[in-house]
XYZ file of C-alpha atoms in Angstrom:
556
model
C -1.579 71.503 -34.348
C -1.012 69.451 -37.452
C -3.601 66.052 -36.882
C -2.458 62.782 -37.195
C -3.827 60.663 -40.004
C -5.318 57.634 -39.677
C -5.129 54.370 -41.031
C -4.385 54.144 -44.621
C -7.680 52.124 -45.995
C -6.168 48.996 -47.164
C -5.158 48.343 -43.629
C -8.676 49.189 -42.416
C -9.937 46.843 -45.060
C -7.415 44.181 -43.839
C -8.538 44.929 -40.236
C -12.290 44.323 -41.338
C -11.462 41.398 -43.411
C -9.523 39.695 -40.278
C -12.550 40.459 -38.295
C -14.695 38.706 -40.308
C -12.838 36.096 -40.759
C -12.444 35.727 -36.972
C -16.223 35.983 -36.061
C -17.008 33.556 -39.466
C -14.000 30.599 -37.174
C -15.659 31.255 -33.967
C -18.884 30.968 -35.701
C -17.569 27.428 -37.247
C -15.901 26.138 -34.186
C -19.249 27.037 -32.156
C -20.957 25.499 -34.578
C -18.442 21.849 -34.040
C -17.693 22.204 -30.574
C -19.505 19.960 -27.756
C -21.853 22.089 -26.446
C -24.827 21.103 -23.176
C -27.748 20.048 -24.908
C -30.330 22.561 -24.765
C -32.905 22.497 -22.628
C -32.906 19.176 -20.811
C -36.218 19.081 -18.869
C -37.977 20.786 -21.258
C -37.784 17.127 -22.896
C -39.892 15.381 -19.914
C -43.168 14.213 -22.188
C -41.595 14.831 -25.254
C -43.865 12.052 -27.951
C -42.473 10.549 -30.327
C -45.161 9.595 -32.771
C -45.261 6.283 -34.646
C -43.939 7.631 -37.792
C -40.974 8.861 -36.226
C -39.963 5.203 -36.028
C -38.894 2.408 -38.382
C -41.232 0.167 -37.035
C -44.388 -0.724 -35.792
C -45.132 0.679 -32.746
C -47.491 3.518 -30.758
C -44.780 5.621 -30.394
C -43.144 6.768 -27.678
C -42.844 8.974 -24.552
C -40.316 10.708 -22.463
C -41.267 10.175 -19.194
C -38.781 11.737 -16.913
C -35.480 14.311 -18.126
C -32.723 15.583 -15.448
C -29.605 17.827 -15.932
C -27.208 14.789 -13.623
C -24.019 17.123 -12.657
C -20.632 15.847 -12.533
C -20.679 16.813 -8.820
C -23.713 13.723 -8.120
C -22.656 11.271 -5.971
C -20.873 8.090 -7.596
C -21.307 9.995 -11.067
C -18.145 9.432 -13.192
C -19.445 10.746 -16.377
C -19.482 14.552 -16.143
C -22.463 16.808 -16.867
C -25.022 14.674 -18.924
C -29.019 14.889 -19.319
C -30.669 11.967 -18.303
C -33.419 10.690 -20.721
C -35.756 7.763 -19.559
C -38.973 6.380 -21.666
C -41.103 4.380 -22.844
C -41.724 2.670 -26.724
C -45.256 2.139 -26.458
C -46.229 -1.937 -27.553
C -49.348 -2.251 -29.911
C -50.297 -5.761 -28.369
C -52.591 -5.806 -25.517
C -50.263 -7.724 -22.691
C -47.131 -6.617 -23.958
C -44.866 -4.893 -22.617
C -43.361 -1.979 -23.641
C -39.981 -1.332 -24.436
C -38.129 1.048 -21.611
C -35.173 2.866 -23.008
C -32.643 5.245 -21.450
C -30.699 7.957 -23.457
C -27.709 10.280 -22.287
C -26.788 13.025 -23.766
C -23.252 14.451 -22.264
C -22.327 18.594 -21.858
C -19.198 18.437 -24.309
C -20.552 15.434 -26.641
C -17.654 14.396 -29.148
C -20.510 13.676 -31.996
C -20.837 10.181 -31.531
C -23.796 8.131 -30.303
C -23.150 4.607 -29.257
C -26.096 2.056 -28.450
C -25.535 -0.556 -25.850
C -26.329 -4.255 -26.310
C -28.227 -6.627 -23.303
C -27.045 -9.591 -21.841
C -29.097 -13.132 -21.342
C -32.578 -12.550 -22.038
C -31.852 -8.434 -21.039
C -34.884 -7.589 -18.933
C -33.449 -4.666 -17.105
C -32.869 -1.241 -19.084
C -29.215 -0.975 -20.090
C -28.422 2.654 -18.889
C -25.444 2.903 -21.123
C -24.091 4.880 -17.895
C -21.174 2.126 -17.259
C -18.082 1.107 -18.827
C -17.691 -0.967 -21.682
C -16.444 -4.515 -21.156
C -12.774 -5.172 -21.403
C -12.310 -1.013 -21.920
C -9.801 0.115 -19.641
C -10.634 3.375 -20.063
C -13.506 6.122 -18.777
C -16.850 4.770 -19.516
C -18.008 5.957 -22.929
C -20.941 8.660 -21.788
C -17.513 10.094 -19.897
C -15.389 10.353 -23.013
C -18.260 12.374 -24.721
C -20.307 9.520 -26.578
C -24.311 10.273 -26.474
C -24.992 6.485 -25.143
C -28.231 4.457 -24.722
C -29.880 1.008 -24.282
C -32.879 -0.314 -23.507
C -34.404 -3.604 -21.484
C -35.342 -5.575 -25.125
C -38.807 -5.433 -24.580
C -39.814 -6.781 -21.190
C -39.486 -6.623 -17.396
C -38.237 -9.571 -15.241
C -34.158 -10.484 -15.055
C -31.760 -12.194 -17.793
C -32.313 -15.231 -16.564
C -36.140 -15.387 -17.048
C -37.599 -16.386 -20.100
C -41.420 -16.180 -19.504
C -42.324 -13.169 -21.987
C -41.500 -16.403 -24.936
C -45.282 -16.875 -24.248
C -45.816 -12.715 -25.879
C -44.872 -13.116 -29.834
C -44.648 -9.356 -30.121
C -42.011 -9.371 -26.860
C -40.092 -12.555 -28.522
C -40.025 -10.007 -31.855
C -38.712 -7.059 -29.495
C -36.280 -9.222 -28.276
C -35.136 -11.055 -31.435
C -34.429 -7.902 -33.117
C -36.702 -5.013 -33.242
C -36.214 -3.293 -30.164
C -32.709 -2.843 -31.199
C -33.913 -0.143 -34.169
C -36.540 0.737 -31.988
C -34.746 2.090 -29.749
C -31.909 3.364 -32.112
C -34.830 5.517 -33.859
C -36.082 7.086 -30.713
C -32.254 7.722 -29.330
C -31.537 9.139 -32.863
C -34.831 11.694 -32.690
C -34.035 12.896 -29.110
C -29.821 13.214 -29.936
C -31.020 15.741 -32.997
C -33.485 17.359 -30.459
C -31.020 18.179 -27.472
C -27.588 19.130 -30.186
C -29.677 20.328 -33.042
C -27.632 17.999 -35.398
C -27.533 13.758 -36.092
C -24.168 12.018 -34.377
C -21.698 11.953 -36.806
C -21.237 8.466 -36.305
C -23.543 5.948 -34.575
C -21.988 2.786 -33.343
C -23.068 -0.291 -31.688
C -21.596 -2.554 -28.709
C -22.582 -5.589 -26.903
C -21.596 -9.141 -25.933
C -23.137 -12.435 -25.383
C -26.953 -11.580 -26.370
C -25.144 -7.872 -26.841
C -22.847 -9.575 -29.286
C -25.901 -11.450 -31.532
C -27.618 -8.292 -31.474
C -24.559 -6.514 -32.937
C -24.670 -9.060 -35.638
C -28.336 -8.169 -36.323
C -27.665 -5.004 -36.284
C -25.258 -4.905 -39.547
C -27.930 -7.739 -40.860
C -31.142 -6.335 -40.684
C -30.429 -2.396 -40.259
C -26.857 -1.944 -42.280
C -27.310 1.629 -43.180
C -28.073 2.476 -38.602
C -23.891 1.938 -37.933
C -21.318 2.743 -38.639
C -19.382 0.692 -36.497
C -20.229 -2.273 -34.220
C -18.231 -4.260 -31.316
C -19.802 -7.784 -31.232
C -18.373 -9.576 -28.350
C -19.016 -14.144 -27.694
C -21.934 -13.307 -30.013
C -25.091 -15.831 -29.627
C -24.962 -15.957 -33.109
C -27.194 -19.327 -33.640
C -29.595 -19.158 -29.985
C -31.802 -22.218 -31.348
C -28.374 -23.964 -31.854
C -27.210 -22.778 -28.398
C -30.593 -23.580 -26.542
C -30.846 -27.314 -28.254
C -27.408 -28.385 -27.459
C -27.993 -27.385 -23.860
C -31.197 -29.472 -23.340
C -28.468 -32.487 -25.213
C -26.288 -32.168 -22.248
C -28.881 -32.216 -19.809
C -30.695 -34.956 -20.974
C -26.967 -36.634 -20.882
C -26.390 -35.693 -17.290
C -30.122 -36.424 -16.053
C -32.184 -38.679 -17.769
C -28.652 -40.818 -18.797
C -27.806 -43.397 -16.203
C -24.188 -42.373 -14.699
C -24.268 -39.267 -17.179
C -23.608 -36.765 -14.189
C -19.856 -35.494 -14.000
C -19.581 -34.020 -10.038
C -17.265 -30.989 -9.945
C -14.189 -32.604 -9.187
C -14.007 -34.357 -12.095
C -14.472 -31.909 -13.979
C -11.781 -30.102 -12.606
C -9.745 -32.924 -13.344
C -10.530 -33.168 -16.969
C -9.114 -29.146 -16.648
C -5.897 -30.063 -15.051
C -5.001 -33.244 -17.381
C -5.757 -31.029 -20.268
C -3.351 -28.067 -18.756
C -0.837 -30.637 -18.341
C -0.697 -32.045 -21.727
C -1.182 -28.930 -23.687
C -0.229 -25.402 -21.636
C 3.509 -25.493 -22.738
C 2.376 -26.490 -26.580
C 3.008 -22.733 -27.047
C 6.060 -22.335 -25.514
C 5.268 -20.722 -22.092
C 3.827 -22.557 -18.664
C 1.819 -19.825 -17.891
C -1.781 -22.154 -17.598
C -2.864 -20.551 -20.552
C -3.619 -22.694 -23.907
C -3.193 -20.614 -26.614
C -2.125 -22.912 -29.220
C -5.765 -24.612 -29.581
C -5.213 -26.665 -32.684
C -2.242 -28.611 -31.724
C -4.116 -29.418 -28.353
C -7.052 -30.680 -30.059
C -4.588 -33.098 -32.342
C -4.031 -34.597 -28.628
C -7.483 -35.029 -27.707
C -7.613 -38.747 -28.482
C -4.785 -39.321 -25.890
C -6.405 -37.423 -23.546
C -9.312 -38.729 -23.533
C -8.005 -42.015 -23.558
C -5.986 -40.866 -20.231
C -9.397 -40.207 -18.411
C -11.191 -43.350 -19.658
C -12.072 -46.074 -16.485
C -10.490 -49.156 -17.057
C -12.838 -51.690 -18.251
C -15.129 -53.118 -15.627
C -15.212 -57.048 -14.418
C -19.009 -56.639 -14.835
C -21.191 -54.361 -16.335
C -23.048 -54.272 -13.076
C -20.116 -53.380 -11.231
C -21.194 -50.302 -9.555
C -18.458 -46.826 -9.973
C -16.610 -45.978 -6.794
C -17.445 -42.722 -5.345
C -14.111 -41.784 -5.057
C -12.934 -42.896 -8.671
C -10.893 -40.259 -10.478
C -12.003 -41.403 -13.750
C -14.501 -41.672 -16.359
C -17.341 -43.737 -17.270
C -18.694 -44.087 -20.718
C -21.683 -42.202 -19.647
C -19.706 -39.340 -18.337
C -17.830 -39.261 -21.311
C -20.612 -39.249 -23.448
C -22.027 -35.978 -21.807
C -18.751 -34.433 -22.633
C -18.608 -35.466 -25.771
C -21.981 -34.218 -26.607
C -20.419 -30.814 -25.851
C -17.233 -31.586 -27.913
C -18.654 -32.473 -30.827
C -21.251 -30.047 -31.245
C -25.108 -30.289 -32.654
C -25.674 -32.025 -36.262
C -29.493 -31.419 -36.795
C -31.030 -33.445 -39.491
C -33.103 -30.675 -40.694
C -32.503 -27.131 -41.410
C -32.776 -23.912 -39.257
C -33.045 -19.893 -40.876
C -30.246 -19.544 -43.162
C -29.630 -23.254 -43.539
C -28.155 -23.659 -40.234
C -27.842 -27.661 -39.348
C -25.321 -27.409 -36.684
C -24.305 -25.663 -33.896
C -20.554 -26.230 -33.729
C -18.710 -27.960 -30.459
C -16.791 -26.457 -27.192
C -13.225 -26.457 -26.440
C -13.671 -28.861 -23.800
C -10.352 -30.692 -24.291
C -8.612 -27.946 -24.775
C -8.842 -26.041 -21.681
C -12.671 -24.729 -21.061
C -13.253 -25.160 -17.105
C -16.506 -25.965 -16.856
C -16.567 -25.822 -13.349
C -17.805 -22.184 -13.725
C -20.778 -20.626 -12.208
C -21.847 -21.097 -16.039
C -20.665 -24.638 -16.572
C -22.424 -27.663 -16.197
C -24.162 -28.826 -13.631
C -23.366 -29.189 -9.777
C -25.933 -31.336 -8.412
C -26.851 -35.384 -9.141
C -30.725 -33.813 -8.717
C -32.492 -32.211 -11.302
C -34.610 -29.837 -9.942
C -38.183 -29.049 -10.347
C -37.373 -25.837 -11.336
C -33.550 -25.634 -12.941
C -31.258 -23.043 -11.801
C -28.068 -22.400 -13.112
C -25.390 -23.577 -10.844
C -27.279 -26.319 -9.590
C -28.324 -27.952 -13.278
C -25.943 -26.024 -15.333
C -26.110 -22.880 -17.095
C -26.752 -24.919 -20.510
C -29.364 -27.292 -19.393
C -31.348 -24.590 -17.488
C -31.322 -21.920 -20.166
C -32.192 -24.523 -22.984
C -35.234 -26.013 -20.430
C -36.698 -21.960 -20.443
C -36.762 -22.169 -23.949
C -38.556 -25.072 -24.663
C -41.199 -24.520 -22.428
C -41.801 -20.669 -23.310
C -40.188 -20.413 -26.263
C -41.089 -23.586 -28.710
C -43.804 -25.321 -26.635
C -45.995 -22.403 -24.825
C -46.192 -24.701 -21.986
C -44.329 -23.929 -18.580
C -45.048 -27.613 -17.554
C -42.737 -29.134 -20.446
C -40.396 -31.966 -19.505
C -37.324 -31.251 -21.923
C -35.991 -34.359 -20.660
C -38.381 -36.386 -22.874
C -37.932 -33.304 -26.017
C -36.267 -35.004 -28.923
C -34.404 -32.902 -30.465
C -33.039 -34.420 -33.271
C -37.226 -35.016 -34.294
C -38.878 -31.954 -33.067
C -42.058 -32.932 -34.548
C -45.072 -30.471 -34.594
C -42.384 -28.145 -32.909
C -39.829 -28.396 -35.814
C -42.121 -24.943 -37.945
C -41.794 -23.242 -34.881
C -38.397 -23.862 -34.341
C -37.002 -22.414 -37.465
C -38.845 -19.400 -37.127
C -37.379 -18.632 -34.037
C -34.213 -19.232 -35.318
C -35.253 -16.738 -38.121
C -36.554 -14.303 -35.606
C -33.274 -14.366 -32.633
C -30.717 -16.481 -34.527
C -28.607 -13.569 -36.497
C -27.096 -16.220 -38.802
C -27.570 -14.710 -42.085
C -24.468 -14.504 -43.856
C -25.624 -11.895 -46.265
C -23.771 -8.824 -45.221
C -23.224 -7.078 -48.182
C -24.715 -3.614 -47.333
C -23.224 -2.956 -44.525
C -19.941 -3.985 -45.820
C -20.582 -1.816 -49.011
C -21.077 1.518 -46.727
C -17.788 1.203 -45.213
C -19.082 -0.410 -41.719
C -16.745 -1.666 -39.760
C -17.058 -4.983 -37.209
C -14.699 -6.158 -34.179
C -15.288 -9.312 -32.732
C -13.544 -10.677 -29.506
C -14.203 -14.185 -27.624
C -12.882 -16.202 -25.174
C -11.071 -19.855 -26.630
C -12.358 -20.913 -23.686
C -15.741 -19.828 -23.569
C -18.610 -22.138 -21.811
C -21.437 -20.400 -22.911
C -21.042 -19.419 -26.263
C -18.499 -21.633 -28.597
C -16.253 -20.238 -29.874
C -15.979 -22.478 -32.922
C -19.230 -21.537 -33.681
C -18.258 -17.998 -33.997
C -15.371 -19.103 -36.280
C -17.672 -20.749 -38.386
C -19.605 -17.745 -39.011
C -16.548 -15.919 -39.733
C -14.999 -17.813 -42.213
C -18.825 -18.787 -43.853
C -18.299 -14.650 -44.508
C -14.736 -15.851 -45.921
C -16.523 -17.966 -48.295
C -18.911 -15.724 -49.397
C -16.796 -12.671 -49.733
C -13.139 -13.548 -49.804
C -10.387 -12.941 -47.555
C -9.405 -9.397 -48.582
C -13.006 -8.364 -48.554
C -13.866 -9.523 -45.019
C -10.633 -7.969 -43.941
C -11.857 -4.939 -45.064
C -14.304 -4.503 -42.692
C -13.810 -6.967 -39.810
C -11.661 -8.016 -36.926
C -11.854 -11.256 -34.711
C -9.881 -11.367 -32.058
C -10.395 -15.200 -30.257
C -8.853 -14.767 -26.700
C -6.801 -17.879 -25.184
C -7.711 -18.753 -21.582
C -10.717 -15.978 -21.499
C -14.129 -17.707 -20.701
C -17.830 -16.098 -20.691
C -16.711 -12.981 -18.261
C -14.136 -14.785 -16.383
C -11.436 -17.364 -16.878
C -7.431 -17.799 -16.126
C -7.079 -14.632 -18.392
C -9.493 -12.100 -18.596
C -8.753 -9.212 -21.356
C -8.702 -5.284 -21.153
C -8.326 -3.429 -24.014
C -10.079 -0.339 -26.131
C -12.122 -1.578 -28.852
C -14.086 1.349 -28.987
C -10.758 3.454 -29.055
C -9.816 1.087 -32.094
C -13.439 0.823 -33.757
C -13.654 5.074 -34.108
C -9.919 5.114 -35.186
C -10.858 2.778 -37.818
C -14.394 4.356 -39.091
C -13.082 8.018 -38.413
C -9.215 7.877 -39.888
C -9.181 4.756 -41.744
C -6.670 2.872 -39.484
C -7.565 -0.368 -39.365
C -6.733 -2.408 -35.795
C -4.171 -5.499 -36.417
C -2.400 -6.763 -33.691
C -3.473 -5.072 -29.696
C -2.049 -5.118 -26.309
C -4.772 -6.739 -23.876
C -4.018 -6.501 -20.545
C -5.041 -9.406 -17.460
C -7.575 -8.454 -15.442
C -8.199 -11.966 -13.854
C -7.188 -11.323 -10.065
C -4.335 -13.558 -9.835
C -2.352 -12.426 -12.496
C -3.883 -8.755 -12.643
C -1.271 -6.805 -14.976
C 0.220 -9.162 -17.188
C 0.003 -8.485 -21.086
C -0.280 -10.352 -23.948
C -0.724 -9.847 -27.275
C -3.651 -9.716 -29.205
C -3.617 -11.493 -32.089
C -5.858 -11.838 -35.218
C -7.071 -14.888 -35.966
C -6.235 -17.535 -36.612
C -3.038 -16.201 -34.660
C -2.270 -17.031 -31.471
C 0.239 -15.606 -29.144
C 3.114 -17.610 -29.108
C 6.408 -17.344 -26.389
C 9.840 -16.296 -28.080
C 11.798 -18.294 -25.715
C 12.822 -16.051 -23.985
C 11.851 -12.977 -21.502
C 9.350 -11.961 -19.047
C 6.496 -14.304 -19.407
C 4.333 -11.498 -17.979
C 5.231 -9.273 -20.459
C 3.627 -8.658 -24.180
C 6.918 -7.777 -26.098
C 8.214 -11.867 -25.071
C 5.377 -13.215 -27.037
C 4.963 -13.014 -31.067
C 1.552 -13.647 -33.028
C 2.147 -16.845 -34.887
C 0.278 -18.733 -37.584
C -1.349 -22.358 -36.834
């Protein structure tokens, strides 16, 4: 029987060839592709030593590492190891810093670090969504996530670790590369590679810490979200302990609630439509504050027929006095000395232009000031300013701040500016970060109570100064949000800014105008868009007012 021949040997060499090729692309992809980190408990007690970190510390430990399956109750994230620690203080009495890292089964590359809140306090798991992000938290869309508590134990509103200088560093700004060091070394440890990218996202204390972040430690990210950043805390702190001492230690200075409210309501009435829609929203913010004299002016008492003439319980007006504490707020801070950077001011609030503060974070609710201040009671300002005078500048929980001067600090004036050097995040040198390519969104509420939001606009267009339009515009985004407060508000906003931060670092598209949608609950749904500033969204005339496509972005 004649035998059959075989393949000619340039298609066994093609056959060969194709197999190599094949195993070399499964090799590659294996070598991409999201794969479990290896070995999860085996990195319980894992040390860090101090070397392994960019600064001073006694290293740090791994104290407890878990496999959490996508099957544990209330877990939304998938298949992740679970990495919680400890960055050891070098201070006697200090606490260390406790940190949490996650690393997910099918990571995407990217590791994103998670900002505090108030004073922190309480380890930021970097488990949870991000704020305003519609979407899957990020540890569920494949980001290896962490945070940490900022150096100390107790809750954000409790500011007694200002007495510890090393904790008051942790929090100012080193724990943030602290912890980015540590999350860096285990990330390499559990994929066998660095992120790709390492990003950053926070707001409020989250949001000055992002600024930090590209300030003191450009060449960490490569992108950072930086939401109602506490840009200038001294600035923040000092014009809180104003208003207090306006409300308290002012005769008459106390607004109750219901007058604040009406303050709102006459502002809503005079400005809401200025943009074309009544939709109790006051988006166009500079042609409101051109009304501000006749507004005020509408809420002003009448003159009294004596000066002793006691006010009325039920008046629905304002004293001098009263007006005075809200003017304190409006006009902002004007220091006659110098913080870090040269900061002399801490700019004004929105307050005639449609900030309620009747918030839980407003001002305060009670005629009494307490021994102790609390927030809703004696304001969220006055109470938060108080904590930091006595811990902060003064080392002594006994201080009256009603008596503090602030305009002459005194002995207290050295100690202020270094704290303002140490938390403030005002430097307006970013020129590494912006020469590596790194990329910054910023988004804040007009209306914000807690943080102004002028004083974030300052900061931005001190960058606009320094760097020119184009330049800035090359690597940042603000976003200023109308009718959004500090986490609440008559519009509260919803959109991806992670989504848009990677699209920018990874392919170069840079975010201009989004679609936010309203997550406040009486007028969940609605959408708006989100403009650049200094755009604001402004109503065609026409359409569904609860729509996005009936509004344009238009130019003050």
């Amino acid at each position: 029987m004649k035998r059959r021949s075989g393949p000619a040997p340039e298609f066994r060499k093609a056959v060969v060839l194709a197999a190599l090729s094949l195993v070399a692309c499964v090799h590659a992809f294996a070598q991409r592709a999201p794969s479990l980190p290896l070995h999860c408990t085996d990195l319980a007690g894992a040390v860090l030593p101090p070397a392994s970190i960019g600064l001073p510390t006694n290293g740090a430990l791994v104290q407890t590492a878990a496999m959490i399956p996508a099957t544990a109750t209330g877990n939304l994230n998938g298949d992740f190891c679970r990495l919680t620690g400890v960055i050891r203080a070098q201070s006697a009495g200090t606490p260390d810093i406790r940190f949490e890292v996650n690393l997910p089964s099918r990571w995407n590359g990217r590791a994103l670090q998670f900002g505090g809140g108030g004073y922190s306090g309480v380890v930021v798991t970097g488990t949870g969504p991000m704020p305003f992000s519609p979407d899957r938290a990020p540890l569920a869309r494949g980001y290896a996530t962490f945070g940490d508590d900022s150096g100390h134990n107790g809750t954000s509103s409790e500011a007694n670790f200002g007495l510890l200088e090393e904790a008051v560093t942790n929090f100012g700004y080193a724990h943030l590369k602290k912890a980015h060091d540590v999350a860096l070394a285990l990330i390499e440890r559990g994929y066998g590679r660095p992120p790709e990218h390492m990003y950053f996202a926070g707001g409020s204390t989250g949001g000055r810490e992002g600024y930090t972040a590209i300030q003191r430690y450009p060449d960490d990210y490569d992108g950072v979200i930086a939401n109602s950043p506490a840009l200038n805390f001294s600035g923040v702190r000092l014009i809180g302990v104003v208003v207090g001492q306006h409300e308290y230690r002012t005769p008459g200075g106390y607004l109750p609630p219901r007058l604040l409210e009406q303050v709102y309501e006459r502002v809503m009435q005079v400005c809401d439509t200025l943009d074309g829609a009544a939709d109790a929203i006051i988006s166009d913010v500079q042609s409101c504050r051109a009304k501000e004299p006749e507004i005020i002016e509408s809420l002003r008492c009448p003159a009294r027929a004596s000066p002793d003439e006691p006010q009325r319980a039920d008046d629905d007006c304002l004293t001098p006095p009263q007006l005075a504490t809200l003017e304190s707020l409006d006009d902002g801070l004007r220091l006659p000395y110098a913080l870090a950077w040269n900061a002399d001011s801490y700019l004004g609030y929105n307050v005639f232009e449609g900030t309620r503060f009747t918030s839980m974070l407003g001002l305060a609710h009670s005629a009494q000031r307490l021994p102790q201040l609390a927030f809703v009671p004696n304001g969220y300002l006055y109470a938060q300013g108080d904590a930091y005078l006595r811990y902060f500048i003064t080392h002594d929980p006994t201080f009256d701040s009603t008596n503090f001067d602030v305009m002459h600090p005194g002995r207290y004036r050295e100690r202020l500016f270094a704290l303002s050097a140490t938390i403030g995040a005002m430097n307006p040198d970013v020129s590494r970060y912006i020469a590596r390519g790194g990329k910054l969104i910023t988004l804040q509420g007009l209306a914000d109570e807690v943080i102004s939001p002028n004083q974030t606009i300052a900061y931005y267009q001190a960058l606009v100064d320094r760097y020119g339009e184009a330049r800035v515009d090359s690597f940042m985004r603000l976003y200023m949000v109308p009718g959004y407060q500090h986490g609440n508000g008559v519009f509260i906003p919803s959109v991806d800014l992670l989504g848009a931060l990677d699209d920018w670092v990874t392919n170069g598209n840079a975010p201009e105008t989004l679609f936010v949608t309203d997550i406040a609950q009486a007028t969940n749904g609605r959408t708006r868009p989100l403009c650049r500033y200094p755009a604001f969204p402004r109503y065609l005339g026409k359409g569904n007012l609860n729509h996005a496509t009936s509004f344009t972005c238009a130019m003050p």
